[in-house]
Coordinates of C-alpha atoms and ligand atoms in Angstrom, one line a residue:
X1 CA 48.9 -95.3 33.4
X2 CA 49.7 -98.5 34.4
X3 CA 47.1 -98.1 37.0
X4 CA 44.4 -99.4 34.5
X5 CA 46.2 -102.0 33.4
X6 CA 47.8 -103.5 30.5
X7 CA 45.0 -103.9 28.0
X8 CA 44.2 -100.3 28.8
X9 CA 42.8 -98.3 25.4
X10 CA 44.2 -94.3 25.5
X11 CA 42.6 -91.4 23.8
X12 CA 44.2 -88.4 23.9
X13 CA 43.4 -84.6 23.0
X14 CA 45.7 -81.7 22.8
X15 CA 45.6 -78.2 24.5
X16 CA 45.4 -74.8 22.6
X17 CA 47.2 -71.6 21.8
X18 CA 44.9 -69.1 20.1
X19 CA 46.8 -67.0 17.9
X20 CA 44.0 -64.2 17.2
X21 CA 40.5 -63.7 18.0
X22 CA 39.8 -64.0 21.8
X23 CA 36.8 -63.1 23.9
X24 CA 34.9 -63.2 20.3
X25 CA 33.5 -66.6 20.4
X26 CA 31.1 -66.1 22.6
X27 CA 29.3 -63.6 20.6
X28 CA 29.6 -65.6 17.7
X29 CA 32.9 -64.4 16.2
X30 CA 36.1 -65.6 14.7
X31 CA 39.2 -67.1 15.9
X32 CA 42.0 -68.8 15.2
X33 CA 43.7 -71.1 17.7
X34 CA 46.2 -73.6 16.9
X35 CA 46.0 -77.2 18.9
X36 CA 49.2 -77.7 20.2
X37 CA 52.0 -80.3 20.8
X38 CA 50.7 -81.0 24.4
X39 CA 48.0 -83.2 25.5
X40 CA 45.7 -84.7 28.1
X41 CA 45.6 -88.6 28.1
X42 CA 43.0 -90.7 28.8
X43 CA 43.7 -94.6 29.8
X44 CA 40.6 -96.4 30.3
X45 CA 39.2 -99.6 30.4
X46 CA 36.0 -100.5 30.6
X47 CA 34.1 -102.0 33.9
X48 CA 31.2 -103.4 34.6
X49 CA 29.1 -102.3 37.5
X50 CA 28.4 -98.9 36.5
X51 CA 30.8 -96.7 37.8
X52 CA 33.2 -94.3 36.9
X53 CA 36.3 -94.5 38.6
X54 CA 39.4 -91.8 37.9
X55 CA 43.1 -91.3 39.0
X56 CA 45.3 -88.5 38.1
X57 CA 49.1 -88.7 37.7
X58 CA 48.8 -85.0 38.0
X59 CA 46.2 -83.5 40.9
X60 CA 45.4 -85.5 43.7
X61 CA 42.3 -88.1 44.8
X62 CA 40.5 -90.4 43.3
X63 CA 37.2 -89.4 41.5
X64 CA 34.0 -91.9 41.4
X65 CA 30.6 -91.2 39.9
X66 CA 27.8 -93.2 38.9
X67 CA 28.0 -93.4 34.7
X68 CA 24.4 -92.8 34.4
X69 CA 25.8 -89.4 35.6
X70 CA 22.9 -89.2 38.5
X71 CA 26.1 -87.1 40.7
X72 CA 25.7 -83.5 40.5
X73 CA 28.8 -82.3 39.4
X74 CA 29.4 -79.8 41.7
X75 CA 29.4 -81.7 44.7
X76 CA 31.9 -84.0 43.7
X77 CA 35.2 -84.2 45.1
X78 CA 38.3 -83.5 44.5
X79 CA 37.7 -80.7 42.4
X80 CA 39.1 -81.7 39.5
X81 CA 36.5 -84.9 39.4
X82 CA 33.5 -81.9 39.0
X83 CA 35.2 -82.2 34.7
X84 CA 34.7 -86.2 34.8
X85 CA 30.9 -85.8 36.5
X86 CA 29.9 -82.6 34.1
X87 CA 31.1 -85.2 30.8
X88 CA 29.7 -88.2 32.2
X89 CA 26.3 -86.3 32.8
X90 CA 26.5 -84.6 29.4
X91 CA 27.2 -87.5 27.6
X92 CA 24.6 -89.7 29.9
X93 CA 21.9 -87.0 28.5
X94 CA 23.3 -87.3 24.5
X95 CA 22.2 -91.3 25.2
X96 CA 25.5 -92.6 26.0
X97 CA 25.1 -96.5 27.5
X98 CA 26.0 -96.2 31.0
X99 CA 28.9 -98.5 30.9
X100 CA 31.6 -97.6 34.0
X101 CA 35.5 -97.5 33.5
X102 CA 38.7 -97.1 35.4
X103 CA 40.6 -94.7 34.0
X104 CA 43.9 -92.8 34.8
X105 CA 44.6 -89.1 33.2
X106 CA 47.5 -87.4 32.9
X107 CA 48.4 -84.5 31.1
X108 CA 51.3 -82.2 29.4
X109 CA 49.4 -79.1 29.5
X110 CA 50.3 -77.2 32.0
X111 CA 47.0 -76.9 34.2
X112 CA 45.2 -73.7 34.5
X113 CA 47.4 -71.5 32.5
X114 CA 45.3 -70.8 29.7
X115 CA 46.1 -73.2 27.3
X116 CA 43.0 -75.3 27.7
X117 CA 44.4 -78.1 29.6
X118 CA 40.4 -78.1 31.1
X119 CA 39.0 -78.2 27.3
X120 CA 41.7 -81.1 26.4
X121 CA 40.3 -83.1 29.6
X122 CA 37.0 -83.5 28.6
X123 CA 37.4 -83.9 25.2
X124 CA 39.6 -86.8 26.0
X125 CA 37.4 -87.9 28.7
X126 CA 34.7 -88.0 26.3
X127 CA 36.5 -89.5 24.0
X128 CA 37.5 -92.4 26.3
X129 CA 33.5 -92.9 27.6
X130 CA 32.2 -92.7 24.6
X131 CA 34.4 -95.7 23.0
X132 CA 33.8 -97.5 26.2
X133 CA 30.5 -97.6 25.7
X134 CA 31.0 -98.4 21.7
X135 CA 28.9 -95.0 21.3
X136 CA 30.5 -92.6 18.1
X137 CA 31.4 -89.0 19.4
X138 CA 33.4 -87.3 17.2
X139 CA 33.6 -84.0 15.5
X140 CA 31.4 -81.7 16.4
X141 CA 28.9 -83.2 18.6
X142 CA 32.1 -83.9 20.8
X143 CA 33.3 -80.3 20.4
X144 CA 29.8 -79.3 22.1
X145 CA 29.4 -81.9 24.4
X146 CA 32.2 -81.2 26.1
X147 CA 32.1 -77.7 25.8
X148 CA 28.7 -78.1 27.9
X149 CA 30.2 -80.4 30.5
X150 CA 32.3 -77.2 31.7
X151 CA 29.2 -75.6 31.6
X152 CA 27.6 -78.4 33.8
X153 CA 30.8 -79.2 35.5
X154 CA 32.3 -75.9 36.5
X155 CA 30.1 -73.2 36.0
X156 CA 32.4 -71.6 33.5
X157 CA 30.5 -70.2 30.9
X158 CA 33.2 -70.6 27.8
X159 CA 31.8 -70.3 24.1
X160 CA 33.3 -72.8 21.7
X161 CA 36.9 -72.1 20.6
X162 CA 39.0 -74.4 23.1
X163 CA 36.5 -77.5 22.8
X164 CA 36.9 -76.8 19.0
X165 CA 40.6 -76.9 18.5
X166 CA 41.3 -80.2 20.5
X167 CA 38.9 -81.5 18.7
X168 CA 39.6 -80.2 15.2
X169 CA 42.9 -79.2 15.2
X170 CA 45.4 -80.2 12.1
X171 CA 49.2 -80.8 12.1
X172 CA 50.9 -77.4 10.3
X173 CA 48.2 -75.7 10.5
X174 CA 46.0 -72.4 12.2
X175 CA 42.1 -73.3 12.5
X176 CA 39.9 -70.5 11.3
X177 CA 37.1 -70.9 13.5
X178 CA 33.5 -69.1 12.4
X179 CA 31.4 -69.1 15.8
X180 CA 28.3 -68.7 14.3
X181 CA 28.5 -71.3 11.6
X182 CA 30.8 -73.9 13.6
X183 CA 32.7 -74.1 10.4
X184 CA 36.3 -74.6 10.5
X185 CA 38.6 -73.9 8.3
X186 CA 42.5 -74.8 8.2
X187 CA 44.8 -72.1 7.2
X188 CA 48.7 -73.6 6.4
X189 CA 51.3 -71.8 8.8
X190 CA 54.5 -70.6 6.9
X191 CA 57.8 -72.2 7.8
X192 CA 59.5 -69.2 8.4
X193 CA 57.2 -68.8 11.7
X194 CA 57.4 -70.2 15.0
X195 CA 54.9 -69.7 18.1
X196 CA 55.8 -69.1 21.3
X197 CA 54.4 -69.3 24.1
X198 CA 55.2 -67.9 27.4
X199 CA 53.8 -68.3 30.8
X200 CA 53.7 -65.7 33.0
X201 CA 54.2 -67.7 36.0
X202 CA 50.7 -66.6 37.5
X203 CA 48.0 -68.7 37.6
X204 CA 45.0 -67.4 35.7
X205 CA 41.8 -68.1 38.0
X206 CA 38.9 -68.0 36.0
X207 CA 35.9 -69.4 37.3
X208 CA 36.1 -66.6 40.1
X209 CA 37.4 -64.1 36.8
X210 CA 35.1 -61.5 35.1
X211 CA 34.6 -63.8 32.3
X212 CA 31.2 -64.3 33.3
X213 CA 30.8 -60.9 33.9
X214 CA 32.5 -59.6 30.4
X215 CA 29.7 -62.4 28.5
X216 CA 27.1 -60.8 29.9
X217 CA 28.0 -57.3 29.3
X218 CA 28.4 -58.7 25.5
X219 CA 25.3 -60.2 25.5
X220 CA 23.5 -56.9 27.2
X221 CA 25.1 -54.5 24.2
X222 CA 23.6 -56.8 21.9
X223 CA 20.7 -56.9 22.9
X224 CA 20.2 -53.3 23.5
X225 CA 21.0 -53.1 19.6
X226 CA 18.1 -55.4 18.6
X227 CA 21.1 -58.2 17.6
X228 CA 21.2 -61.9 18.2
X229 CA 25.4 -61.3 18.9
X230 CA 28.0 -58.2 18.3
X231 CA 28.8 -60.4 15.7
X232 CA 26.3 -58.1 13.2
X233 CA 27.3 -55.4 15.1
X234 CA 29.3 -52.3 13.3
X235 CA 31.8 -49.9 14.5
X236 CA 29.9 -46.8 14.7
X237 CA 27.3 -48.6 16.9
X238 CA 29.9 -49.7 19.2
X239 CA 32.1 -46.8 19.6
X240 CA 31.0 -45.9 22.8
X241 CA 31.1 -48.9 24.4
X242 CA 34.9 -50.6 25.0
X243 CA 34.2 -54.5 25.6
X244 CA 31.5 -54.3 22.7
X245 CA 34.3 -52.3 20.8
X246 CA 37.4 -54.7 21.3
X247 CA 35.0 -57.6 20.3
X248 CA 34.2 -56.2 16.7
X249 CA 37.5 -54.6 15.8
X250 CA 38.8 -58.0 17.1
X251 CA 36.7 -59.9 14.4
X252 CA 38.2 -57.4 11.7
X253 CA 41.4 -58.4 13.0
X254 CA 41.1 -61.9 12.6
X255 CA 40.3 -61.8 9.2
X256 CA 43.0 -59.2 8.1
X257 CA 45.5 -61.9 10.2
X258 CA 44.3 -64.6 7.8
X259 CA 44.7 -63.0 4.8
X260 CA 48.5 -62.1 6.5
X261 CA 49.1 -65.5 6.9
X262 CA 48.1 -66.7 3.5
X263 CA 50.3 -64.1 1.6
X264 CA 53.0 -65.0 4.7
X265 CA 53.2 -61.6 5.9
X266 CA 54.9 -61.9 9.7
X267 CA 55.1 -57.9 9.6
X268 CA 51.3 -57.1 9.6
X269 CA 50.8 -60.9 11.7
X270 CA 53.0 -59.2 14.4
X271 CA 51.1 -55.8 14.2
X272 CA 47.6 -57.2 14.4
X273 CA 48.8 -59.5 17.4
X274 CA 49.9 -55.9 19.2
X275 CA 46.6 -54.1 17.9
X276 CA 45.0 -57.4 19.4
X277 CA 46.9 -57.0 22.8
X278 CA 46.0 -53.2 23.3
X279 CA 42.4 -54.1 22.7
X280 CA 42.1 -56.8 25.3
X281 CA 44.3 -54.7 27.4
X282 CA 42.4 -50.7 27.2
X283 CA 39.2 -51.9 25.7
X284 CA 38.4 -55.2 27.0
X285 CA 40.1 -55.0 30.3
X286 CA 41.7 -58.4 30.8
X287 CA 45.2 -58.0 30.8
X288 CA 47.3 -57.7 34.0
X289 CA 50.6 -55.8 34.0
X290 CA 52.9 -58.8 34.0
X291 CA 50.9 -59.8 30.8
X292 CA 52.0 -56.2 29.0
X293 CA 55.5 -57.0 30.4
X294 CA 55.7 -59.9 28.6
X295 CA 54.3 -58.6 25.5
X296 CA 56.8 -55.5 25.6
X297 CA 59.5 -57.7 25.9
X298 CA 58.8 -60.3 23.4
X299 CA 59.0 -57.5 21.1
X300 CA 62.3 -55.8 22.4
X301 CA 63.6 -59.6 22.2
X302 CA 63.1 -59.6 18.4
X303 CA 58.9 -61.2 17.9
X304 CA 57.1 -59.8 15.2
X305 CA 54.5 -59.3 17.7
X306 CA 52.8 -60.2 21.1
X307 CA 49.4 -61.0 22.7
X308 CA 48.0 -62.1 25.5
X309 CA 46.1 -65.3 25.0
X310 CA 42.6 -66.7 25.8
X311 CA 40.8 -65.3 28.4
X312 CA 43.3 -62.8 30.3
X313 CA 43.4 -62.4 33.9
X314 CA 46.9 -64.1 34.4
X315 CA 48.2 -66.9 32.1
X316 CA 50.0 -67.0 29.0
X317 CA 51.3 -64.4 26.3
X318 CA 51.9 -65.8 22.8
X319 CA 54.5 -64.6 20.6
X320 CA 55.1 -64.6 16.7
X321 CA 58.8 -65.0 15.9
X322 CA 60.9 -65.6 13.1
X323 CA 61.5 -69.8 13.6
X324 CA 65.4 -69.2 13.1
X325 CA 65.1 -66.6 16.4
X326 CA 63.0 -68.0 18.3
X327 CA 65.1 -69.8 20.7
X328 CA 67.3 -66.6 21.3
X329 CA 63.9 -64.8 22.1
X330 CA 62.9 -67.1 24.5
X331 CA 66.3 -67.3 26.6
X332 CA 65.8 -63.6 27.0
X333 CA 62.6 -62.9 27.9
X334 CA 62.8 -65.2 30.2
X335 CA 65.8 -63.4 32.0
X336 CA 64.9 -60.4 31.0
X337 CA 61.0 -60.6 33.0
X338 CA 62.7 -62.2 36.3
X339 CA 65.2 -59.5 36.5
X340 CA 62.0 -57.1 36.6
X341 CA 59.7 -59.0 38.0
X342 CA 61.5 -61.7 40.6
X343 CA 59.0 -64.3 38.4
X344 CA 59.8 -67.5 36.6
X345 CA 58.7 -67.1 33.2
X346 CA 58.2 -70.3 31.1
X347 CA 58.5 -70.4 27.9
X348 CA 58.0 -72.8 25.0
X349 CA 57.7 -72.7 21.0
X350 CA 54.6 -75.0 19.9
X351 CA 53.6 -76.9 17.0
X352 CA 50.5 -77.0 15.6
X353 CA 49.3 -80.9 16.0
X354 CA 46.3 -83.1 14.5
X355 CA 43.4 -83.0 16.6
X356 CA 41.8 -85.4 19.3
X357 CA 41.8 -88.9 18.9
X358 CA 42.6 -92.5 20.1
X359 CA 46.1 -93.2 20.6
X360 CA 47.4 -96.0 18.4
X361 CA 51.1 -96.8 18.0
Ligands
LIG401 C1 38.5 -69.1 27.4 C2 37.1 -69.7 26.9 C3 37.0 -69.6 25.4 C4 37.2 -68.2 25.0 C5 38.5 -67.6 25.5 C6 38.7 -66.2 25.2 O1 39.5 -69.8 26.9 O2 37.1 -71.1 27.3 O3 35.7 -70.1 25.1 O4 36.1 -67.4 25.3 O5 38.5 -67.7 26.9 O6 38.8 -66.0 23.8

């Protein structure tokens, strides 16, 4: 970070883990992800021709776009730099001054594996432009504005959730996210449970994932049932249809998880997490077999329960485990998935951490 100097200012924002609730927030549903003790930081200082200039101690190239965010994001390379031009466009629209700055970014979320290391960049990002410019973004205008520069930036058509939790998340405790009200609510995790996550060691490729594709069919189903979003939708409507299927029982399950976790009940948590799994698994159809391995064996290795976590296709399992066995647990599935797979799990317990911010020490 020196890169930017010594009076540099940092703003940082954390990744996610989402305990329950996934592919529901795009149909206005509920979810509860945790933000997590690993972040993307921002070191910036501000310039003063105009331009936005970026390094990362992470992915290669330098990134450069204009700050009155005139570049169309997706011809900007490297790749990664398509993030900076969508927030820097998006922001640039909400009336951000276009004042420039040199930045450097570097992050502790593992990139691409489903734990919103994307989400936590431009929330930092934005963050970082926005104090620049001594414009106020925070809360939920920031949430949505950088939820819309992946839209502008990437193409990825994600609902709210990840955006949400870096920006919202709060030391200790789960985030009880209503999609259709934007309300947030935090629900206390109990001592006695740790979350773990593991990585399946394959990358999870969205943009080129059904993700769009599953949206759409969401957003088709409602609309051939005269609804806004499946949010309104009920079982019996549904029961012939699997994605439309998975995203309502999944709702249901978020709520009976909450009221789990406020009487601290890690049996019925770890049931709802597998009931959660086989849905995105049969109904929803974004699991991949190394996912269920992991899942399976989480289980055998003593978790309450198991799901797959955020949007599927690859990526990260996480785990619900008595905090006193978790690090046994972890040791084991991670032998116990090479020895049947020849992959490199990683795995991690995280902590549920305070939300985006500046960095101040
Ligand atoms: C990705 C998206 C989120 C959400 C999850 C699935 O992480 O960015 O908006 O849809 O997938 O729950």
């Amino acid at each position: 970070m020196d890169a930017v100097g010594p009076e540099a200012r940092l703003w940082h924002a954390p990744g996610r883990v989402n305990l329950i609730g996934d592919h529901t927030d795009y149909q206005e549903g509920l979810c509860l992800p945790i933000a997590i003790d690993r972040d993307v930081v921002v070191a910036y200082r501000p310039r003063g021709d105009g331009r936005v200039i970026v390094s990362s101690l992470d992915l290669d190239g330098t990134v450069e776009v204009d700050a009155a965010g005139t570049d169309d994001p997706g011809g900007v390379e490297p790749r990664w730099g398509r993030v900076v031009a969508g927030v820097v466009r998006v922001l640039a629209q909400r009336g951000r001054p276009p004042v420039g700055i040199d930045a450097a970014v570097a992050s502790t979320v593992p990139i691409g594996s489903g734990l919103s290391s994307s989400a936590a960049f431009e929330v930092a990002m934005a963050g970082a432009l926005a104090d620049a410019a001594g414009w106020p973004l925070t809360g939920l205008p920031l949430a949505l504005a950088a939820q819309e520069a992946e839209h502008v930036g990437t193409g990825m058509p994600c609902g709210v959730m990840d955006q949400l939790a870096s920006v919202c998340g709060r030391a200790g405790h789960a985030l009880l996210i209503d999609c259709r009200s934007l309300e947030v609510e935090a629900i206390a995790l109990p001592d006695a449970l740790a979350v773990v996550v593991v990585h399946s060691g394959l990358p999870r490729a969205l943009e080129s994932s059904a993700y769009g594709q599953r949206r759409a069919a969401c957003e088709a189903t409602a609309a051939r049932l005269g609804l806004v979003s499946l949010r309104d939708a009920t079982p019996a409507q549904v029961a012939d249809d699997p994605f439309a299927r998975h995203v309502v029982s999944e709702n249901e399950r978020v709520g009976q998880f909450v009221a789990a976790l406020r009487r601290h009940d890690l049996d019925t948590l770890g049931r709802l997490a597998l009931e959660s799994h086989r849905s995105l698994a049969d109904d929803f159809a974004v699991s991949t077999r190394e996912l269920d391995l992991l899942v399976a064996l989480a289980v055998e290795g003593g978790a309450y329960g198991a799901r797959l976590t955020g949007a599927g296709f690859g990526g990260c399992i996480v785990a619900l485990v008595a905090a006193s066995e978790s690090e046994a647990m972890v040791g084991n599935v991670v032998d116990r998935y090479r020895a049947r797979t020849g992959l490199e799990a990683v795995a991690f317990a995280v902590r549920a951490v305070d939300g985006a911010g500046p960095v101040t020490s």
